Amino acid sequence: MNTAPPAAPAGTAAPTVNRILAQTRFETGTLLRNGEQLLVALILPAMALVGLAMSQSPSLGPGRRIDLAVPGVLALAVISTAFTGQAISTGFDRRYGVLRLLGVSPLGRGGLLIAKALAVLTIELLQSVVIGGLGLALGWHPQWMGLFAGVLIGLVGTWAFVGLALLLAGTLRAEGVLALANLIWILLLGLGGVIVPRTEMPAGLSHVAALLPSGALGDGLREASIHGRLAVIPLLVLVVWGTVATVLASRTFRWSD
Amino acid sequence: MTEAVTVRELTKRFGATTALQGMTWTAHHGQVTAVLGPNGAGKTTTIECAEGLQRPDSGELRVLGVDPWRAGADHRACVGVMLQDGGLPNATKPVRLLRHLAAFHQSPADVDALVGRLGIGAFSGTTIRRLSGGQKQRVALAAALVGSPEVAFLDEPTAGLDPHARLEVWDLVRETRDSGCAVIVTTHSFEEAQRLADHIVIVNRGRVVGQGSLADLTGERSLEDVYFSLTRESA
């Protein structure tokens, strides 16, 4: 009963940057160790690219086929990582109390969010290197002056899709997140203007896809890599989706199941 | 005698349900405080408020002299947490997780020693998803202690453990206490409270119905007797 309190050492938490980088490494490492995730993030997009390059259908529109295929597959890779992968992993982390435990650890909620964003960007960088490298080997000739525009579109698209992922993961049950995130991924892949450009879609559907984050991301990446230009309207569409998703997610996100 | 945790007149409502109505107790450095009570009595809600996971509607809450709601990283580094549902990421292996959590601290506990003490080495090659309930329990306890905390909140730390593992956990909790840490344990086990606790808090329907040392609380009677009479009377 008379035990003196231990001397409280001021600042026993590791520095903020170290904590965030540790979590980024942990999340990235977890993803790269997971066979399914690796399949969705790298193997399937690479197979899709080879398949598109080797075949004549579906039509990707006028122009060199490989030049049209690579930006589409890059857009698909962004959607897989930033949306489907992030929604599912965050949904299950929430279900199993991982978000709560990390929230009360020195990392904290803010640190966890930053680390998740950095982990997504790390995986996307890896995807870009693999898919871009494979594309170059298959004869892709990008307009390098569009690199900055492409990176900007990719970053804003990532923001929009991570926001949408957190909107799902923070409100639905983990099984619901799993089902819906996969369903949306398939719908966007088939009808969202990702791989098949909107020019090859029926007019009505094409107008809808122009306003979807998937269509905007695909259009923006194609415009940057084929014409070397920043596509302003797709960028605005992505900014609107990013803003709406962020506001909604921050209001509705529940840290516990 | 300094208070590590002060809970005073805490109230918390969830919609129409009142979870806490004037919860008041304290926990001290170098002591094990056991919080006993029926399901729904407000044990976990109180602990979650003290961990900063929930915000009480009214009342005073201090952990190491700080309001835990939105407390900073250095405060969180001094507080160890073992959640009832574990909170362990499924896809990883125990030792990788513990080393990772240790990296959040300037001077963490010795991970290898914790792993050895809790027998985690025997299943260190298995992902958390495939561990048994008792194995997960031990990893969650190690996760709570990996930062050498000054206050540790352990929500039902021995639920589902076999008798050997339970003894090991009790020994580790006592050592943690002897190092000066304030250990707060919620439990349904009278045996656990009797053997482990320096201070026992019995809660029912969102408030404290009895607290003190085992001797203060029970006198000539058994803890079980006292518990049932206290939680029935006020029910």
CSV table of C-alpha atoms in Angstrom, one decimal:
chain,number,residue,atom,x,y,z
A,1,MET,CA,0.0,0.0,0.0
A,2,ASN,CA,2.9,2.4,0.6
A,3,THR,CA,4.7,1.6,-2.7
A,4,ALA,CA,5.9,4.8,-4.2
A,5,PRO,CA,4.7,5.4,-7.7
A,6,PRO,CA,7.3,4.6,-10.3
A,7,ALA,CA,9.2,7.7,-11.6
A,8,ALA,CA,7.1,8.6,-14.7
A,9,PRO,CA,9.7,8.9,-17.5
A,10,ALA,CA,8.6,11.8,-19.7
A,11,GLY,CA,7.9,10.5,-23.2
A,12,THR,CA,8.1,6.8,-23.3
A,13,ALA,CA,6.5,6.6,-26.7
A,14,ALA,CA,8.8,6.2,-29.7
A,15,PRO,CA,8.9,9.3,-31.9
A,16,THR,CA,5.7,9.8,-34.0
A,17,VAL,CA,7.5,9.2,-37.3
A,18,ASN,CA,9.0,6.0,-36.1
A,19,ARG,CA,5.6,4.7,-34.9
A,20,ILE,CA,3.9,5.5,-38.2
A,21,LEU,CA,6.7,4.0,-40.3
A,22,ALA,CA,6.7,0.9,-38.1
A,23,GLN,CA,2.9,0.5,-38.7
A,24,THR,CA,3.4,1.2,-42.5
A,25,ARG,CA,6.0,-1.6,-42.7
A,26,PHE,CA,3.8,-3.9,-40.6
A,27,GLU,CA,0.7,-3.3,-42.8
A,28,THR,CA,2.7,-3.6,-46.1
A,29,GLY,CA,4.5,-6.7,-44.8
A,30,THR,CA,1.2,-8.3,-43.8
A,31,LEU,CA,-0.2,-7.7,-47.2
A,32,LEU,CA,2.8,-9.1,-49.1
A,33,ARG,CA,2.7,-12.2,-46.9
A,34,ASN,CA,-0.9,-12.8,-47.8
A,35,GLY,CA,-1.3,-15.0,-50.9
A,36,GLU,CA,-4.8,-13.8,-51.8
A,37,GLN,CA,-3.9,-10.2,-51.4
A,38,LEU,CA,-0.8,-10.6,-53.5
A,39,LEU,CA,-2.9,-12.4,-56.2
A,40,VAL,CA,-5.4,-9.5,-56.3
A,41,ALA,CA,-2.7,-6.8,-56.1
A,42,LEU,CA,-0.1,-8.1,-58.5
A,43,ILE,CA,-0.8,-11.4,-60.2
A,44,LEU,CA,-4.3,-10.7,-61.6
A,45,PRO,CA,-3.5,-7.2,-63.0
A,46,ALA,CA,-0.3,-8.7,-64.6
A,47,MET,CA,-2.3,-11.5,-66.1
A,48,ALA,CA,-5.0,-9.0,-67.3
A,49,LEU,CA,-2.3,-7.0,-69.0
A,50,VAL,CA,-0.7,-9.9,-70.8
A,51,GLY,CA,-4.2,-11.2,-71.8
A,52,LEU,CA,-5.2,-7.8,-73.2
A,53,ALA,CA,-1.9,-7.5,-75.0
A,54,MET,CA,-2.2,-11.0,-76.6
A,55,SER,CA,-5.9,-10.8,-77.7
A,56,GLN,CA,-8.0,-8.6,-79.9
A,57,SER,CA,-11.1,-8.3,-77.6
A,58,PRO,CA,-12.5,-6.5,-75.9
A,59,SER,CA,-12.0,-3.5,-78.1
A,60,LEU,CA,-10.0,-0.8,-76.3
A,61,GLY,CA,-10.7,1.8,-79.0
A,62,PRO,CA,-8.5,3.6,-81.5
A,63,GLY,CA,-4.8,3.7,-80.9
A,64,ARG,CA,-2.1,1.2,-80.0
A,65,ARG,CA,-3.6,-1.6,-78.0
A,66,ILE,CA,-0.8,-1.8,-75.4
A,67,ASP,CA,-0.9,2.0,-74.8
A,68,LEU,CA,-4.6,1.8,-74.0
A,69,ALA,CA,-4.2,-1.4,-71.9
A,70,VAL,CA,-1.5,-0.3,-69.5
A,71,PRO,CA,-3.2,2.8,-68.0
A,72,GLY,CA,-6.5,0.8,-67.6
A,73,VAL,CA,-4.7,-2.0,-65.8
A,74,LEU,CA,-2.9,0.6,-63.6
A,75,ALA,CA,-6.3,2.1,-62.7
A,76,LEU,CA,-7.6,-1.4,-61.9
A,77,ALA,CA,-4.6,-2.0,-59.6
A,78,VAL,CA,-5.3,1.3,-57.8
A,79,ILE,CA,-8.9,0.3,-57.2
A,80,SER,CA,-7.9,-3.2,-56.0
A,81,THR,CA,-5.5,-1.8,-53.4
A,82,ALA,CA,-7.0,1.5,-52.3
A,83,PHE,CA,-10.6,0.3,-52.3
A,84,THR,CA,-11.2,-3.5,-52.2
A,85,GLY,CA,-8.1,-4.5,-50.3
A,86,GLN,CA,-8.3,-1.6,-47.8
A,87,ALA,CA,-12.1,-2.0,-47.2
A,88,ILE,CA,-11.7,-5.7,-46.5
A,89,SER,CA,-8.7,-5.4,-44.2
A,90,THR,CA,-10.1,-2.5,-42.3
A,91,GLY,CA,-13.5,-4.1,-42.0
A,92,PHE,CA,-11.9,-7.2,-40.4
A,93,ASP,CA,-9.5,-5.2,-38.3
A,94,ARG,CA,-12.5,-3.4,-36.9
A,95,ARG,CA,-14.4,-6.7,-36.3
A,96,TYR,CA,-11.5,-8.2,-34.4
A,97,GLY,CA,-10.8,-5.1,-32.2
A,98,VAL,CA,-7.5,-4.4,-33.9
A,99,LEU,CA,-8.5,-0.8,-34.6
A,100,ARG,CA,-9.4,-0.3,-30.9
A,101,LEU,CA,-6.1,-1.9,-29.7
A,102,LEU,CA,-4.0,0.2,-32.1
A,103,GLY,CA,-6.1,3.3,-31.2
A,104,VAL,CA,-5.1,3.0,-27.5
A,105,SER,CA,-1.5,2.1,-28.3
A,106,PRO,CA,1.1,4.9,-28.7
A,107,LEU,CA,0.4,4.8,-32.5
A,108,GLY,CA,-3.2,6.2,-31.9
A,109,ARG,CA,-6.0,6.6,-34.4
A,110,GLY,CA,-4.4,9.4,-36.4
A,111,GLY,CA,-1.2,7.5,-36.7
A,112,LEU,CA,-3.0,4.4,-37.9
A,113,LEU,CA,-4.8,6.3,-40.6
A,114,ILE,CA,-1.6,7.9,-41.9
A,115,ALA,CA,0.2,4.5,-41.8
A,116,LYS,CA,-2.7,2.8,-43.8
A,117,ALA,CA,-2.5,5.5,-46.4
A,118,LEU,CA,1.3,5.1,-46.7
A,119,ALA,CA,1.0,1.3,-46.9
A,120,VAL,CA,-1.5,1.7,-49.8
A,121,LEU,CA,0.9,4.1,-51.6
A,122,THR,CA,3.8,1.7,-51.0
A,123,ILE,CA,1.8,-1.2,-52.6
A,124,GLU,CA,0.7,1.0,-55.5
A,125,LEU,CA,4.3,2.0,-56.1
A,126,LEU,CA,5.2,-1.7,-56.3
A,127,GLN,CA,2.2,-2.4,-58.6
A,128,SER,CA,3.2,0.5,-60.9
A,129,VAL,CA,6.7,-0.8,-61.2
A,130,VAL,CA,5.6,-4.4,-62.0
A,131,ILE,CA,2.7,-3.4,-64.3
A,132,GLY,CA,4.6,-0.5,-65.9
A,133,GLY,CA,7.7,-2.7,-66.4
A,134,LEU,CA,5.7,-5.5,-67.9
A,135,GLY,CA,3.9,-3.0,-70.1
A,136,LEU,CA,7.3,-1.6,-71.4
A,137,ALA,CA,8.4,-5.1,-72.1
A,138,LEU,CA,5.2,-5.6,-74.1
A,139,GLY,CA,5.9,-2.4,-76.2
A,140,TRP,CA,4.1,0.3,-74.2
A,141,HIS,CA,5.2,3.8,-75.2
A,142,PRO,CA,3.9,6.3,-72.6
A,143,GLN,CA,4.2,10.0,-73.0
A,144,TRP,CA,6.7,10.7,-70.3
A,145,MET,CA,5.7,14.3,-70.1
A,146,GLY,CA,2.4,13.1,-68.7
A,147,LEU,CA,4.1,11.4,-65.8
A,148,PHE,CA,3.3,14.2,-63.3
A,149,ALA,CA,-0.4,14.3,-64.5
A,150,GLY,CA,-0.6,10.6,-64.1
A,151,VAL,CA,0.9,10.6,-60.6
A,152,LEU,CA,-1.5,13.4,-59.6
A,153,ILE,CA,-4.5,11.5,-61.0
A,154,GLY,CA,-3.3,8.3,-59.3
A,155,LEU,CA,-2.9,10.1,-55.9
A,156,VAL,CA,-6.3,11.8,-56.0
A,157,GLY,CA,-7.9,8.6,-57.2
A,158,THR,CA,-6.3,6.7,-54.3
A,159,TRP,CA,-7.7,9.3,-51.9
A,160,ALA,CA,-11.2,8.9,-53.3
A,161,PHE,CA,-11.1,5.1,-53.2
A,162,VAL,CA,-9.6,4.9,-49.7
A,163,GLY,CA,-12.3,7.3,-48.6
A,164,LEU,CA,-14.9,5.0,-50.1
A,165,ALA,CA,-13.2,2.0,-48.6
A,166,LEU,CA,-13.3,3.5,-45.1
A,167,LEU,CA,-17.0,4.5,-45.6
A,168,LEU,CA,-17.9,0.9,-46.2
A,169,ALA,CA,-15.5,-0.6,-43.6
A,170,GLY,CA,-16.5,1.8,-40.8
A,171,THR,CA,-20.2,1.2,-41.1
A,172,LEU,CA,-21.0,-2.3,-42.2
A,173,ARG,CA,-20.3,-5.8,-40.7
A,174,ALA,CA,-17.1,-7.4,-41.9
A,175,GLU,CA,-18.9,-10.0,-44.0
A,176,GLY,CA,-21.0,-7.2,-45.7
A,177,VAL,CA,-17.8,-5.3,-46.4
A,178,LEU,CA,-16.2,-8.4,-48.0
A,179,ALA,CA,-19.2,-9.1,-50.2
A,180,LEU,CA,-19.9,-5.5,-51.2
A,181,ALA,CA,-16.3,-4.5,-51.8
A,182,ASN,CA,-15.8,-7.5,-54.2
A,183,LEU,CA,-19.1,-6.9,-55.9
A,184,ILE,CA,-18.3,-3.2,-56.5
A,185,TRP,CA,-14.9,-4.1,-57.8
A,186,ILE,CA,-16.4,-6.5,-60.4
A,187,LEU,CA,-19.1,-3.9,-61.4
A,188,LEU,CA,-16.5,-1.2,-61.8
A,189,LEU,CA,-14.2,-3.5,-63.7
A,190,GLY,CA,-17.0,-4.5,-66.1
A,191,LEU,CA,-19.0,-1.3,-66.4
A,192,GLY,CA,-17.0,1.5,-64.7
A,193,GLY,CA,-14.8,2.6,-67.6
A,194,VAL,CA,-11.6,1.2,-66.0
A,195,ILE,CA,-10.1,-1.2,-68.6
A,196,VAL,CA,-12.6,-0.8,-71.4
A,197,PRO,CA,-12.5,3.0,-72.2
A,198,ARG,CA,-15.8,4.8,-72.2
A,199,THR,CA,-15.5,5.4,-76.0
A,200,GLU,CA,-16.2,1.6,-76.4
A,201,MET,CA,-19.3,1.7,-74.2
A,202,PRO,CA,-23.0,2.4,-75.0
A,203,ALA,CA,-23.6,6.1,-74.8
A,204,GLY,CA,-25.9,6.0,-71.7
A,205,LEU,CA,-23.4,3.9,-69.7
A,206,SER,CA,-20.5,6.0,-70.9
A,207,HIS,CA,-22.1,9.2,-69.4
A,208,VAL,CA,-22.6,7.4,-66.1
A,209,ALA,CA,-19.1,6.0,-66.1
A,210,ALA,CA,-17.6,9.5,-66.7
A,211,LEU,CA,-19.0,10.5,-63.3
A,212,LEU,CA,-17.8,7.4,-61.5
A,213,PRO,CA,-14.4,7.5,-59.7
A,214,SER,CA,-13.4,4.4,-61.7
A,215,GLY,CA,-14.2,6.1,-65.1
A,216,ALA,CA,-12.5,9.3,-64.0
A,217,LEU,CA,-9.4,7.4,-62.9
A,218,GLY,CA,-9.2,5.4,-66.1
A,219,ASP,CA,-9.8,8.4,-68.3
A,220,GLY,CA,-7.3,10.5,-66.4
A,221,LEU,CA,-4.5,7.9,-66.5
A,222,ARG,CA,-5.2,7.2,-70.3
A,223,GLU,CA,-5.1,11.0,-71.0
A,224,ALA,CA,-1.8,11.4,-69.1
A,225,SER,CA,0.0,8.4,-70.6
A,226,ILE,CA,-1.3,8.6,-74.2
A,227,HIS,CA,-1.5,12.4,-74.7
A,228,GLY,CA,0.8,13.6,-71.9
A,229,ARG,CA,-2.0,15.9,-70.6
A,230,LEU,CA,-3.8,16.5,-67.3
A,231,ALA,CA,-7.5,15.6,-67.8
A,232,VAL,CA,-9.2,18.4,-65.8
A,233,ILE,CA,-12.8,17.0,-65.6
A,234,PRO,CA,-11.8,13.5,-64.4
A,235,LEU,CA,-9.6,15.2,-61.8
A,236,LEU,CA,-12.5,17.3,-60.6
A,237,VAL,CA,-14.7,14.2,-60.5
A,238,LEU,CA,-12.2,12.4,-58.3
A,239,VAL,CA,-11.8,15.5,-56.1
A,240,VAL,CA,-15.6,15.5,-55.6
A,241,TRP,CA,-15.7,11.8,-54.8
A,242,GLY,CA,-12.7,12.2,-52.4
A,243,THR,CA,-14.3,15.1,-50.6
A,244,VAL,CA,-17.7,13.5,-50.2
A,245,ALA,CA,-16.3,10.1,-49.1
A,246,THR,CA,-13.9,11.7,-46.6
A,247,VAL,CA,-16.7,13.8,-45.1
A,248,LEU,CA,-19.1,10.9,-44.9
A,249,ALA,CA,-16.5,8.5,-43.6
A,250,SER,CA,-15.3,10.8,-40.9
A,251,ARG,CA,-18.9,11.3,-39.7
A,252,THR,CA,-19.9,7.7,-39.8
A,253,PHE,CA,-16.8,5.7,-39.1
A,254,ARG,CA,-17.2,3.5,-36.0
A,255,TRP,CA,-14.0,2.1,-34.5
A,256,SER,CA,-15.6,-0.8,-32.8
A,257,ASP,CA,-18.0,-3.4,-34.3
B,1,MET,CA,-0.4,6.2,-1.5
B,2,THR,CA,-1.0,7.6,-4.9
B,3,GLU,CA,-4.0,6.9,-7.1
B,4,ALA,CA,-3.1,5.5,-10.6
B,5,VAL,CA,-6.8,5.4,-11.6
B,6,THR,CA,-9.6,7.6,-10.2
B,7,VAL,CA,-13.1,6.9,-11.3
B,8,ARG,CA,-15.6,9.3,-9.7
B,9,GLU,CA,-19.4,9.5,-10.2
B,10,LEU,CA,-19.0,8.2,-13.8
B,11,THR,CA,-22.2,8.0,-15.9
B,12,LYS,CA,-22.7,6.7,-19.4
B,13,ARG,CA,-25.8,6.0,-21.3
B,14,PHE,CA,-26.2,4.1,-24.6
B,15,GLY,CA,-29.6,5.2,-26.0
B,16,ALA,CA,-32.2,4.0,-23.5
B,17,THR,CA,-29.7,1.8,-21.5
B,18,THR,CA,-27.8,3.2,-18.6
B,19,ALA,CA,-24.5,1.5,-18.4
B,20,LEU,CA,-22.9,3.5,-15.6
B,21,GLN,CA,-24.7,5.5,-12.9
B,22,GLY,CA,-22.3,7.0,-10.5
B,23,MET,CA,-19.4,4.5,-10.8
B,24,THR,CA,-16.7,5.4,-8.2
B,25,TRP,CA,-13.5,3.5,-7.4
B,26,THR,CA,-9.8,4.0,-7.3
B,27,ALA,CA,-6.8,1.8,-8.2
B,28,HIS,CA,-3.3,2.3,-6.8
B,29,HIS,CA,0.3,1.8,-8.0
B,30,GLY,CA,1.8,-1.5,-6.8
B,31,GLN,CA,-1.7,-3.1,-6.4
B,32,VAL,CA,-3.9,-5.5,-8.3
B,33,THR,CA,-7.4,-4.2,-8.4
B,34,ALA,CA,-10.1,-6.7,-9.3
B,35,VAL,CA,-13.4,-5.5,-10.7
B,36,LEU,CA,-16.1,-8.2,-10.2
B,37,GLY,CA,-19.6,-8.0,-11.3
B,38,PRO,CA,-22.4,-9.7,-13.3
B,39,ASN,CA,-22.5,-9.3,-17.1
B,40,GLY,CA,-23.8,-5.9,-18.0
B,41,ALA,CA,-22.8,-4.4,-14.7
B,42,GLY,CA,-20.6,-1.8,-16.4
B,43,LYS,CA,-17.1,-3.4,-15.9
B,44,THR,CA,-16.1,-3.2,-19.6
B,45,THR,CA,-17.7,0.2,-20.1
B,46,THR,CA,-15.7,1.6,-17.2
B,47,ILE,CA,-12.5,0.1,-18.4
B,48,GLU,CA,-13.1,1.3,-21.9
B,49,CYS,CA,-13.7,4.8,-20.6
B,50,ALA,CA,-10.4,4.6,-18.7
B,51,GLU,CA,-8.6,3.4,-21.8
B,52,GLY,CA,-9.9,6.4,-23.8
B,53,LEU,CA,-12.0,4.2,-26.0
B,54,GLN,CA,-15.3,5.7,-24.8
B,55,ARG,CA,-16.2,9.1,-23.3
B,56,PRO,CA,-18.2,9.1,-20.2
B,57,ASP,CA,-21.3,11.4,-20.1
B,58,SER,CA,-20.4,12.9,-16.8
B,59,GLY,CA,-18.2,12.3,-13.8
B,60,GLU,CA,-14.4,12.5,-13.3
B,61,LEU,CA,-11.9,10.1,-14.7
B,62,ARG,CA,-8.1,10.3,-14.2
B,63,VAL,CA,-5.5,7.8,-15.3
B,64,LEU,CA,-2.0,8.7,-14.2
B,65,GLY,CA,-3.5,12.2,-13.5
B,66,VAL,CA,-4.7,12.6,-17.1
B,67,ASP,CA,-8.1,12.6,-18.7
B,68,PRO,CA,-7.8,9.5,-20.9
B,69,TRP,CA,-10.2,10.8,-23.6
B,70,ARG,CA,-7.9,11.9,-26.5
B,71,ALA,CA,-4.8,11.7,-24.3
B,72,GLY,CA,-1.5,11.9,-26.1
B,73,ALA,CA,0.9,9.2,-27.2
B,74,ASP,CA,3.2,9.5,-24.2
B,75,HIS,CA,0.2,8.8,-22.0
B,76,ARG,CA,-0.9,5.9,-24.1
B,77,ALA,CA,2.6,4.5,-23.9
B,78,CYS,CA,2.3,4.3,-20.1
B,79,VAL,CA,-1.0,2.4,-20.3
B,80,GLY,CA,-1.2,-1.3,-21.2
B,81,VAL,CA,-4.5,-2.7,-22.6
B,82,MET,CA,-5.8,-6.2,-23.0
B,83,LEU,CA,-9.2,-6.1,-24.7
B,84,GLN,CA,-11.8,-8.7,-24.0
B,85,ASP,CA,-12.0,-9.5,-27.7
B,86,GLY,CA,-8.2,-9.6,-28.1
B,87,GLY,CA,-7.7,-6.9,-30.7
B,88,LEU,CA,-5.0,-9.0,-32.5
B,89,PRO,CA,-4.6,-8.8,-36.2
B,90,ASN,CA,-5.5,-12.2,-37.6
B,91,ALA,CA,-3.1,-12.6,-40.4
B,92,THR,CA,0.1,-12.2,-38.5
B,93,LYS,CA,2.2,-14.4,-36.2
B,94,PRO,CA,2.5,-13.7,-32.5
B,95,VAL,CA,6.2,-12.8,-32.2
B,96,ARG,CA,6.1,-10.5,-35.2
B,97,LEU,CA,3.1,-8.7,-33.7
B,98,LEU,CA,4.8,-8.3,-30.3
B,99,ARG,CA,8.0,-7.0,-31.8
B,100,HIS,CA,5.9,-4.6,-33.9
B,101,LEU,CA,4.0,-3.3,-30.8
B,102,ALA,CA,7.3,-3.0,-28.9
B,103,ALA,CA,8.5,-0.6,-31.6
B,104,PHE,CA,5.9,2.0,-30.5
B,105,HIS,CA,7.9,2.4,-27.2
B,106,GLN,CA,11.2,4.0,-26.3
B,107,SER,CA,12.0,1.3,-23.7
B,108,PRO,CA,9.8,-1.7,-24.2
B,109,ALA,CA,9.8,-4.9,-22.2
B,110,ASP,CA,12.0,-7.8,-23.3
B,111,VAL,CA,9.9,-9.5,-25.9
B,112,ASP,CA,11.8,-12.7,-25.8
B,113,ALA,CA,11.4,-12.9,-22.0
B,114,LEU,CA,7.6,-12.3,-22.3
B,115,VAL,CA,7.3,-14.9,-25.0
B,116,GLY,CA,9.2,-17.4,-22.8
B,117,ARG,CA,7.2,-16.6,-19.7
B,118,LEU,CA,3.8,-17.0,-21.4
B,119,GLY,CA,4.9,-20.1,-23.4
B,120,ILE,CA,4.2,-18.3,-26.7
B,121,GLY,CA,7.3,-19.9,-28.3
B,122,ALA,CA,5.4,-23.2,-28.6
B,123,PHE,CA,3.0,-21.7,-31.1
B,124,SER,CA,5.1,-18.8,-32.5
B,125,GLY,CA,5.0,-20.3,-36.0
B,126,THR,CA,1.2,-20.2,-36.2
B,127,THR,CA,-0.8,-17.2,-37.5
B,128,ILE,CA,-3.1,-15.7,-34.9
B,129,ARG,CA,-6.2,-16.8,-36.8
B,130,ARG,CA,-5.3,-20.4,-36.1
B,131,LEU,CA,-4.5,-20.1,-32.4
B,132,SER,CA,-6.8,-21.5,-29.7
B,133,GLY,CA,-8.7,-19.1,-27.4
B,134,GLY,CA,-6.2,-19.6,-24.6
B,135,GLN,CA,-3.2,-19.1,-26.9
B,136,LYS,CA,-4.7,-15.8,-28.2
B,137,GLN,CA,-5.4,-14.8,-24.6
B,138,ARG,CA,-1.7,-15.1,-23.8
B,139,VAL,CA,-0.6,-13.1,-26.8
B,140,ALA,CA,-3.1,-10.4,-25.9
B,141,LEU,CA,-1.7,-10.3,-22.3
B,142,ALA,CA,1.9,-10.0,-23.7
B,143,ALA,CA,0.7,-7.2,-26.0
B,144,ALA,CA,-0.6,-5.3,-22.9
B,145,LEU,CA,2.7,-5.7,-21.1
B,146,VAL,CA,5.1,-5.2,-24.0
B,147,GLY,CA,5.4,-1.4,-23.2
B,148,SER,CA,6.3,-1.9,-19.5
B,149,PRO,CA,3.2,0.0,-18.5
B,150,GLU,CA,2.6,2.0,-15.3
B,151,VAL,CA,-1.1,1.1,-15.5
B,152,ALA,CA,-2.4,-2.1,-17.1
B,153,PHE,CA,-6.1,-2.8,-17.8
B,154,LEU,CA,-6.7,-6.5,-18.3
B,155,ASP,CA,-10.2,-7.5,-19.3
B,156,GLU,CA,-10.8,-11.1,-18.1
B,157,PRO,CA,-7.1,-12.1,-18.6
B,158,THR,CA,-7.5,-15.8,-17.6
B,159,ALA,CA,-10.9,-16.6,-19.1
B,160,GLY,CA,-10.6,-19.8,-21.0
B,161,LEU,CA,-7.1,-20.7,-19.8
B,162,ASP,CA,-6.2,-24.1,-18.4
B,163,PRO,CA,-5.0,-24.2,-14.8
B,164,HIS,CA,-1.3,-24.2,-15.6
B,165,ALA,CA,-1.6,-21.3,-17.9
B,166,ARG,CA,-3.7,-19.5,-15.3
B,167,LEU,CA,-1.0,-19.9,-12.7
B,168,GLU,CA,1.6,-18.5,-15.1
B,169,VAL,CA,-0.6,-15.5,-15.9
B,170,TRP,CA,-1.2,-14.9,-12.2
B,171,ASP,CA,2.6,-15.0,-11.5
B,172,LEU,CA,3.2,-12.5,-14.3
B,173,VAL,CA,0.4,-10.2,-13.0
B,174,ARG,CA,2.0,-10.3,-9.5
B,175,GLU,CA,5.4,-9.5,-10.9
B,176,THR,CA,4.0,-6.6,-12.9
B,177,ARG,CA,2.3,-5.3,-9.7
B,178,ASP,CA,5.6,-5.7,-7.7
B,179,SER,CA,7.4,-3.6,-10.3
B,180,GLY,CA,5.0,-0.7,-9.2
B,181,CYS,CA,2.4,-1.1,-12.0
B,182,ALA,CA,-1.3,-0.6,-11.1
B,183,VAL,CA,-3.0,-3.6,-12.5
B,184,ILE,CA,-6.7,-3.5,-13.0
B,185,VAL,CA,-8.3,-6.9,-13.8
B,186,THR,CA,-11.9,-7.6,-14.6
B,187,THR,CA,-13.0,-11.1,-13.8
B,188,HIS,CA,-15.9,-13.4,-13.1
B,189,SER,CA,-13.7,-15.7,-11.0
B,190,PHE,CA,-13.9,-15.5,-7.2
B,191,GLU,CA,-10.7,-17.6,-7.1
B,192,GLU,CA,-8.9,-15.1,-9.3
B,193,ALA,CA,-10.0,-12.1,-7.2
B,194,GLN,CA,-9.1,-13.9,-3.9
B,195,ARG,CA,-5.7,-15.1,-5.0
B,196,LEU,CA,-4.6,-12.1,-7.0
B,197,ALA,CA,-6.3,-8.9,-5.8
B,198,ASP,CA,-5.1,-6.4,-3.2
B,199,HIS,CA,-8.3,-4.4,-3.7
B,200,ILE,CA,-11.6,-5.8,-4.8
B,201,VAL,CA,-14.4,-3.7,-6.4
B,202,ILE,CA,-17.8,-5.3,-6.8
B,203,VAL,CA,-20.1,-3.6,-9.3
B,204,ASN,CA,-23.7,-4.1,-10.2
B,205,ARG,CA,-26.0,-2.1,-12.4
B,206,GLY,CA,-23.5,0.6,-13.2
B,207,ARG,CA,-22.4,1.4,-9.7
B,208,VAL,CA,-20.1,0.0,-7.0
B,209,VAL,CA,-21.9,-2.1,-4.3
B,210,GLY,CA,-18.8,-2.9,-2.3
B,211,GLN,CA,-15.0,-2.4,-2.3
B,212,GLY,CA,-12.0,-3.0,-0.1
B,213,SER,CA,-9.3,-5.6,0.6
B,214,LEU,CA,-10.5,-9.2,0.7
B,215,ALA,CA,-10.5,-9.1,4.5
B,216,ASP,CA,-12.4,-5.8,4.7
B,217,LEU,CA,-14.9,-6.9,2.2
B,218,THR,CA,-15.6,-10.4,3.5
B,219,GLY,CA,-14.9,-10.5,7.3
B,220,GLU,CA,-16.0,-14.0,8.4
B,221,ARG,CA,-17.9,-14.8,5.2
B,222,SER,CA,-16.7,-16.1,1.8
B,223,LEU,CA,-16.2,-13.7,-1.1
B,224,GLU,CA,-18.9,-15.7,-3.0
B,225,ASP,CA,-21.4,-15.1,-0.2
B,226,VAL,CA,-20.7,-11.4,-0.1
B,227,TYR,CA,-20.8,-11.1,-3.9
B,228,PHE,CA,-24.2,-12.8,-4.2
B,229,SER,CA,-25.7,-10.9,-1.3
B,230,LEU,CA,-24.4,-7.6,-2.7
B,231,THR,CA,-25.4,-8.1,-6.3
B,232,ARG,CA,-28.8,-9.6,-5.4
B,233,GLU,CA,-29.8,-7.0,-2.8
B,234,SER,CA,-29.2,-4.2,-5.3
B,235,ALA,CA,-30.7,-6.0,-8.2
